[in-house]
């Protein structure tokens, strides 16, 4: 067996109704916390009221930092400058010390909370820009953070189990603040919180999770552990994604399957890495206002088709292994016999194309992407840990096919 490494995971509270465990999940003796959230209080008012009551019973007070968009350098710095001193027992005179940061929402809220919990432990005057990868003044983060709880309300990014937070830099691409210790202390994965999401959000988020599972499964850095988790996640997606977006929009058990799959996708991507879909998603999302899940969802089928075609031409043991893995994915999602590799590969591409259409995933052209402005996107893209190394011509063809 080849050697491999595996990063830790948060303490996991997984299941419908697990939001009731929030007070138990906080550090012992916690008295004041900071929520980072978007519109959760409005879209999930019933659950928010339960949380407030729970905190009151436990004599825990809270502040709220609202995030209405993907986290930016300016937003993170503004929140941190207000609350930084609360990361210690000394605190500021007008604010009690913070015992925890609790992010509740989609991937943007979770990334925002993760960045805030880390930056609260830096020195006054520091900006998150200093700690974003590939920046000229980059500084490796220390790994210190305020106790952090992640509570996803969408089933997509898997940010509740990853060690990085993606931050937007105005005029540039998105970058990550990353450290092994930035993995949340606790993740509460309660699928009941995802049921109220619009079908379009469920669809894009779900295809993002599926993309992460597939890309990490075929990754050149995959391991027996990530393979097992990715396969389990893909089986859950096959059972649930299409249904929760169409005929079973209120089915709690199916939403639990999808939430489980998204959680696993975060674990597998953190340990095995991703592929070209995410290699294109970074520069696309940094240059155009396109939701990350939409980018992944709209590129998944076309990129998978191109990857398979490339691997078929390679004629190497590594290519054969990757093709066999793609075939297994096809068997899981379509039910086609795994023994028929060619049939599995063909049906995998077909069903991904069908899902893209049936789930009404938008094309890139709807967001202003066109043949004349994709040059910088292609130049900044990379194959990441994909077993298929596509050149810029192939990347261009993929983008043109989805415009």
XYZ file of C-alpha atoms in Angstrom:
403
model
C 0.000 0.000 0.000
C 1.292 3.449 -0.901
C 2.022 5.848 1.954
C -0.387 8.705 2.593
C -1.265 11.421 5.076
C -4.697 12.324 6.384
C -5.687 15.572 8.074
C -8.000 15.628 11.058
C -11.686 16.443 11.048
C -13.802 18.546 13.403
C -15.833 16.999 16.174
C -18.889 16.064 14.111
C -22.534 16.369 15.138
C -24.377 14.882 12.162
C -28.103 14.303 11.807
C -31.506 15.941 11.604
C -32.140 18.016 14.715
C -28.472 18.287 15.714
C -28.720 22.084 15.936
C -30.076 21.417 19.436
C -26.517 20.410 20.403
C -25.027 23.861 19.802
C -24.725 24.801 23.481
C -23.083 21.431 24.211
C -20.637 21.962 21.352
C -19.316 25.265 22.699
C -16.288 25.404 25.003
C -17.073 24.595 28.618
C -17.991 27.769 30.462
C -18.585 29.805 27.288
C -20.386 33.045 28.032
C -20.203 35.161 24.862
C -20.008 34.161 21.191
C -19.939 35.825 17.795
C -22.288 34.566 15.092
C -21.272 35.034 11.454
C -24.316 34.581 9.240
C -26.216 35.792 6.222
C -30.007 35.663 6.130
C -30.396 32.660 8.417
C -32.525 34.545 10.969
C -35.099 35.205 8.231
C -34.973 32.006 6.183
C -34.809 29.704 9.197
C -36.569 31.814 11.828
C -37.962 28.740 13.611
C -34.491 27.332 14.179
C -32.988 30.714 15.011
C -35.579 31.211 17.742
C -34.660 27.803 19.159
C -30.999 28.765 19.170
C -31.697 32.042 20.957
C -33.765 30.276 23.595
C -31.074 27.628 24.051
C -28.392 30.275 24.558
C -30.583 32.178 27.002
C -31.164 29.058 29.093
C -27.395 28.549 29.214
C -26.761 32.250 29.954
C -24.713 32.732 26.796
C -24.838 36.130 25.091
C -23.973 36.817 21.480
C -23.174 39.370 18.792
C -23.859 38.963 15.066
C -21.639 39.861 12.112
C -23.759 39.756 8.953
C -22.261 38.594 5.660
C -24.361 39.298 2.557
C -21.849 38.254 -0.092
C -18.675 36.252 -0.529
C -16.151 37.341 2.114
C -13.776 40.076 0.999
C -10.572 41.396 2.536
C -12.391 44.559 3.583
C -15.261 42.695 5.265
C -12.982 40.357 7.227
C -10.718 43.203 8.353
C -13.678 45.349 9.446
C -15.167 42.588 11.595
C -11.817 41.598 13.056
C -10.878 45.184 13.901
C -14.040 45.456 15.972
C -13.718 42.141 17.759
C -9.984 41.299 17.726
C -9.417 42.191 21.393
C -12.210 39.811 22.339
C -10.062 36.894 21.274
C -8.338 37.095 24.656
C -9.585 37.139 28.221
C -8.772 40.852 28.492
C -11.257 42.025 25.918
C -12.296 45.607 25.259
C -14.106 47.667 27.799
C -17.318 47.871 25.766
C -17.404 44.236 24.630
C -17.135 41.001 26.625
C -14.403 38.565 25.529
C -15.326 36.091 22.805
C -15.347 32.410 23.686
C -16.223 31.182 20.205
C -17.079 32.151 16.641
C -20.096 30.322 15.218
C -20.627 30.530 11.461
C -24.032 29.478 10.230
C -24.959 29.615 6.556
C -23.646 28.643 3.147
C -20.029 28.340 2.083
C -19.491 32.107 2.122
C -20.645 32.439 5.738
C -18.529 29.474 6.824
C -15.437 30.804 5.055
C -16.050 34.235 6.547
C -16.349 32.811 10.050
C -13.262 30.662 9.587
C -11.202 33.668 8.519
C -12.522 35.806 11.378
C -11.750 33.133 13.986
C -8.161 32.993 12.701
C -7.604 36.717 12.323
C -8.903 37.440 15.829
C -5.657 35.941 17.100
C -3.366 38.198 15.048
C -1.854 41.515 16.072
C -3.612 44.891 15.772
C -2.943 46.363 12.351
C -2.719 42.995 10.633
C -4.897 42.433 7.574
C -6.108 39.133 6.221
C -4.433 40.134 2.955
C -1.067 39.342 4.582
C -2.136 35.725 5.119
C -3.679 34.964 1.728
C -1.710 32.555 -0.424
C 0.253 33.847 -3.428
C 0.257 37.447 -2.210
C 3.495 39.484 -2.445
C 3.561 40.188 1.312
C 2.400 36.687 2.291
C 2.988 35.555 5.872
C 2.349 31.954 6.931
C -0.444 31.990 9.539
C 0.406 30.740 13.015
C -2.597 28.417 13.201
C -4.005 30.131 16.268
C -7.735 30.782 16.215
C -10.720 31.427 18.431
C -12.779 28.260 19.011
C -14.771 27.844 15.796
C -18.086 26.099 15.118
C -19.310 25.628 11.539
C -22.997 25.023 10.820
C -23.784 24.662 7.091
C -27.218 25.531 5.747
C -26.429 24.384 2.206
C -25.111 21.017 1.067
C -22.227 21.940 -1.180
C -18.832 23.373 -0.322
C -17.945 21.110 2.595
C -16.284 24.121 4.228
C -17.387 22.743 7.599
C -14.609 20.128 7.329
C -11.824 21.996 5.494
C -8.770 23.943 6.665
C -9.011 26.954 4.352
C -11.221 29.989 3.871
C -11.604 31.533 0.416
C -11.448 35.329 0.388
C -12.103 37.657 -2.552
C -9.521 40.306 -3.381
C -10.967 43.237 -5.366
C -9.604 43.280 -8.891
C -7.864 39.923 -8.417
C -8.728 36.258 -8.084
C -9.898 34.614 -4.891
C -7.227 33.356 -2.514
C -7.202 31.212 0.620
C -6.036 31.653 4.177
C -5.009 28.127 5.124
C -3.613 26.135 8.028
C -4.155 22.614 9.339
C -5.444 24.066 12.603
C -8.079 26.168 10.849
C -10.270 23.080 10.520
C -13.347 23.921 12.634
C -13.311 22.668 16.198
C -16.901 21.493 15.731
C -19.154 20.986 12.713
C -22.897 20.653 13.225
C -24.395 19.129 10.079
C -28.164 19.338 10.481
C -29.939 18.740 7.181
C -33.150 20.278 8.526
C -31.464 23.659 8.045
C -31.044 23.012 4.297
C -34.652 22.187 3.438
C -35.725 25.820 3.032
C -33.086 26.489 0.339
C -34.440 27.308 -3.133
C -34.171 24.456 -5.621
C -31.601 26.424 -7.639
C -29.327 26.661 -4.603
C -29.750 22.973 -3.779
C -28.905 22.083 -7.387
C -25.761 24.217 -7.674
C -24.553 23.308 -4.183
C -25.192 19.627 -4.775
C -23.264 19.585 -8.037
C -20.415 21.407 -6.297
C -20.299 18.619 -3.706
C -20.456 15.979 -6.421
C -17.633 17.692 -8.308
C -15.501 17.671 -5.179
C -16.200 13.989 -4.576
C -15.386 12.983 -8.152
C -12.282 15.151 -8.446
C -10.865 13.987 -5.118
C -11.666 10.347 -5.955
C -9.727 10.398 -9.241
C -7.036 12.739 -7.840
C -3.385 11.719 -8.126
C -3.203 12.285 -4.337
C -6.149 10.038 -3.468
C -5.701 7.450 -0.707
C -7.674 4.403 0.449
C -9.385 6.567 3.083
C -10.384 9.369 0.712
C -11.516 6.779 -1.847
C -13.805 5.120 0.691
C -15.273 8.426 1.810
C -15.714 9.725 -1.745
C -17.502 6.557 -2.840
C -19.823 6.745 0.160
C -20.565 10.379 -0.637
C -21.282 9.703 -4.303
C -23.731 6.941 -3.386
C -25.556 9.453 -1.181
C -25.636 12.030 -3.983
C -27.037 9.476 -6.410
C -29.911 8.784 -4.009
C -30.756 12.359 -3.136
C -29.662 15.243 -5.358
C -32.164 15.114 -8.181
C -35.024 14.280 -5.811
C -34.514 17.146 -3.337
C -34.401 19.591 -6.242
C -37.572 18.279 -7.879
C -40.107 15.842 -6.436
C -38.914 15.540 -2.809
C -38.169 19.116 -1.841
C -39.305 18.556 1.772
C -37.915 15.066 2.370
C -35.748 15.320 5.503
C -34.082 11.941 5.007
C -32.969 12.729 1.463
C -31.676 16.121 2.573
C -29.688 14.293 5.253
C -28.113 12.121 2.545
C -27.062 15.203 0.594
C -25.730 16.984 3.687
C -23.689 13.887 4.529
C -22.262 13.810 0.995
C -21.285 17.481 1.120
C -19.560 16.990 4.472
C -17.550 14.084 3.062
C -16.620 16.125 -0.005
C -14.927 18.649 2.274
C -12.918 15.914 3.976
C -11.841 14.319 0.695
C -10.885 17.569 -1.026
C -8.852 18.633 2.014
C -6.854 15.409 1.842
C -6.748 14.431 -1.837
C -7.099 17.732 -3.657
C -9.260 18.686 -6.621
C -9.084 18.933 -10.403
C -9.610 21.150 -13.407
C -13.194 22.197 -12.622
C -11.887 23.904 -9.498
C -8.766 25.004 -11.348
C -11.074 26.994 -13.624
C -13.520 27.988 -10.883
C -10.971 30.100 -8.991
C -10.190 32.586 -11.767
C -13.764 32.510 -13.090
C -15.212 33.354 -9.688
C -12.614 36.046 -9.144
C -13.354 37.760 -12.454
C -17.129 37.326 -12.755
C -19.983 37.400 -10.261
C -20.853 33.729 -10.629
C -21.791 31.572 -7.631
C -19.127 28.936 -7.068
C -21.649 26.081 -7.208
C -22.940 27.302 -10.563
C -19.420 27.320 -11.996
C -18.778 23.767 -10.836
C -22.193 22.553 -11.910
C -21.970 24.023 -15.386
C -18.428 22.738 -16.017
C -18.631 19.267 -14.468
C -20.052 17.254 -17.380
C -17.938 18.910 -20.078
C -14.720 18.646 -18.065
C -15.398 15.019 -17.181
C -15.945 14.224 -20.856
C -12.652 15.880 -21.836
C -10.743 14.199 -19.010
C -11.994 10.758 -20.011
C -11.104 11.374 -23.672
C -7.591 12.458 -22.669
C -7.058 9.433 -20.426
C -8.215 7.057 -23.145
C -5.437 8.364 -25.387
C -2.728 8.173 -22.725
C -2.281 4.374 -22.720
C -0.501 4.282 -19.342
C -1.092 2.418 -16.097
C -1.957 5.679 -14.324
C -4.439 6.581 -17.039
C -5.991 3.101 -16.857
C -6.379 3.437 -13.086
C -8.049 6.831 -13.457
C -10.384 5.503 -16.157
C -11.360 2.588 -13.934
C -12.204 5.074 -11.189
C -14.317 7.162 -13.556
C -16.031 3.945 -14.558
C -16.833 3.154 -10.937
C -18.318 6.633 -10.538
C -20.461 5.969 -13.594
C -21.630 2.663 -12.157
C -22.563 4.263 -8.824
C -24.490 7.137 -10.340
C -26.199 5.303 -13.194
C -26.461 1.732 -11.899
C -24.723 0.383 -15.007
C -22.639 -2.782 -14.401
C -19.101 -1.855 -13.379
C -17.749 -4.700 -15.511
C -18.688 -2.717 -18.658
C -16.123 0.090 -18.360
C -16.887 1.688 -21.709
C -20.604 1.725 -20.938
C -20.034 3.229 -17.481
C -17.861 6.002 -18.899
C -20.379 6.821 -21.607
C -23.324 6.818 -19.223
C -21.455 8.920 -16.644
C -21.027 11.753 -19.122
C -24.615 11.355 -20.320
C -26.155 11.546 -16.852
C -24.027 14.522 -15.840
C -25.187 16.319 -18.979
C -28.787 15.345 -18.206
C -28.541 16.618 -14.625
C -27.020 19.890 -15.809
C -30.050 20.435 -18.054
C -32.721 19.115 -15.716
C -31.405 21.114 -12.765
C -31.309 24.196 -15.000
C -27.710 25.101 -14.226
C -26.982 28.412 -15.989
C -24.405 28.783 -18.712
C -21.379 31.033 -18.238
C -22.610 33.424 -20.908
C -25.425 34.530 -18.616
C -22.785 36.129 -16.383
C -20.893 37.997 -19.092
C -18.344 35.324 -20.004
C -17.607 35.247 -23.729
C -14.981 34.062 -26.198
C -13.238 37.420 -26.048
C -12.641 37.589 -22.299
C -11.660 34.060 -21.308
C -7.962 34.419 -22.142
C -6.928 35.560 -18.635
C -9.102 32.837 -17.093
C -7.333 30.118 -19.061
C -3.908 31.598 -18.314
C -4.620 31.504 -14.570
C -6.260 28.057 -14.530
C -4.548 24.797 -13.661
C -5.327 21.088 -13.585
C -4.568 20.852 -9.855
C -4.432 17.159 -8.864
C -6.278 15.856 -11.931
C -4.913 12.670 -13.523
C -5.634 14.258 -16.924
C -3.369 17.202 -17.743
C -5.335 19.231 -20.271
C -3.644 22.046 -22.166
C -4.959 25.577 -22.572
C -6.586 24.718 -25.893
C -8.702 22.043 -24.201
C -9.533 24.437 -21.345
C -10.692 26.975 -23.888
C -12.908 24.375 -25.560
C -14.494 23.505 -22.217
C -15.332 27.132 -21.465
C -16.633 27.785 -24.989
C -18.881 24.726 -24.731
C -20.498 26.189 -21.591
C -20.910 29.777 -22.823
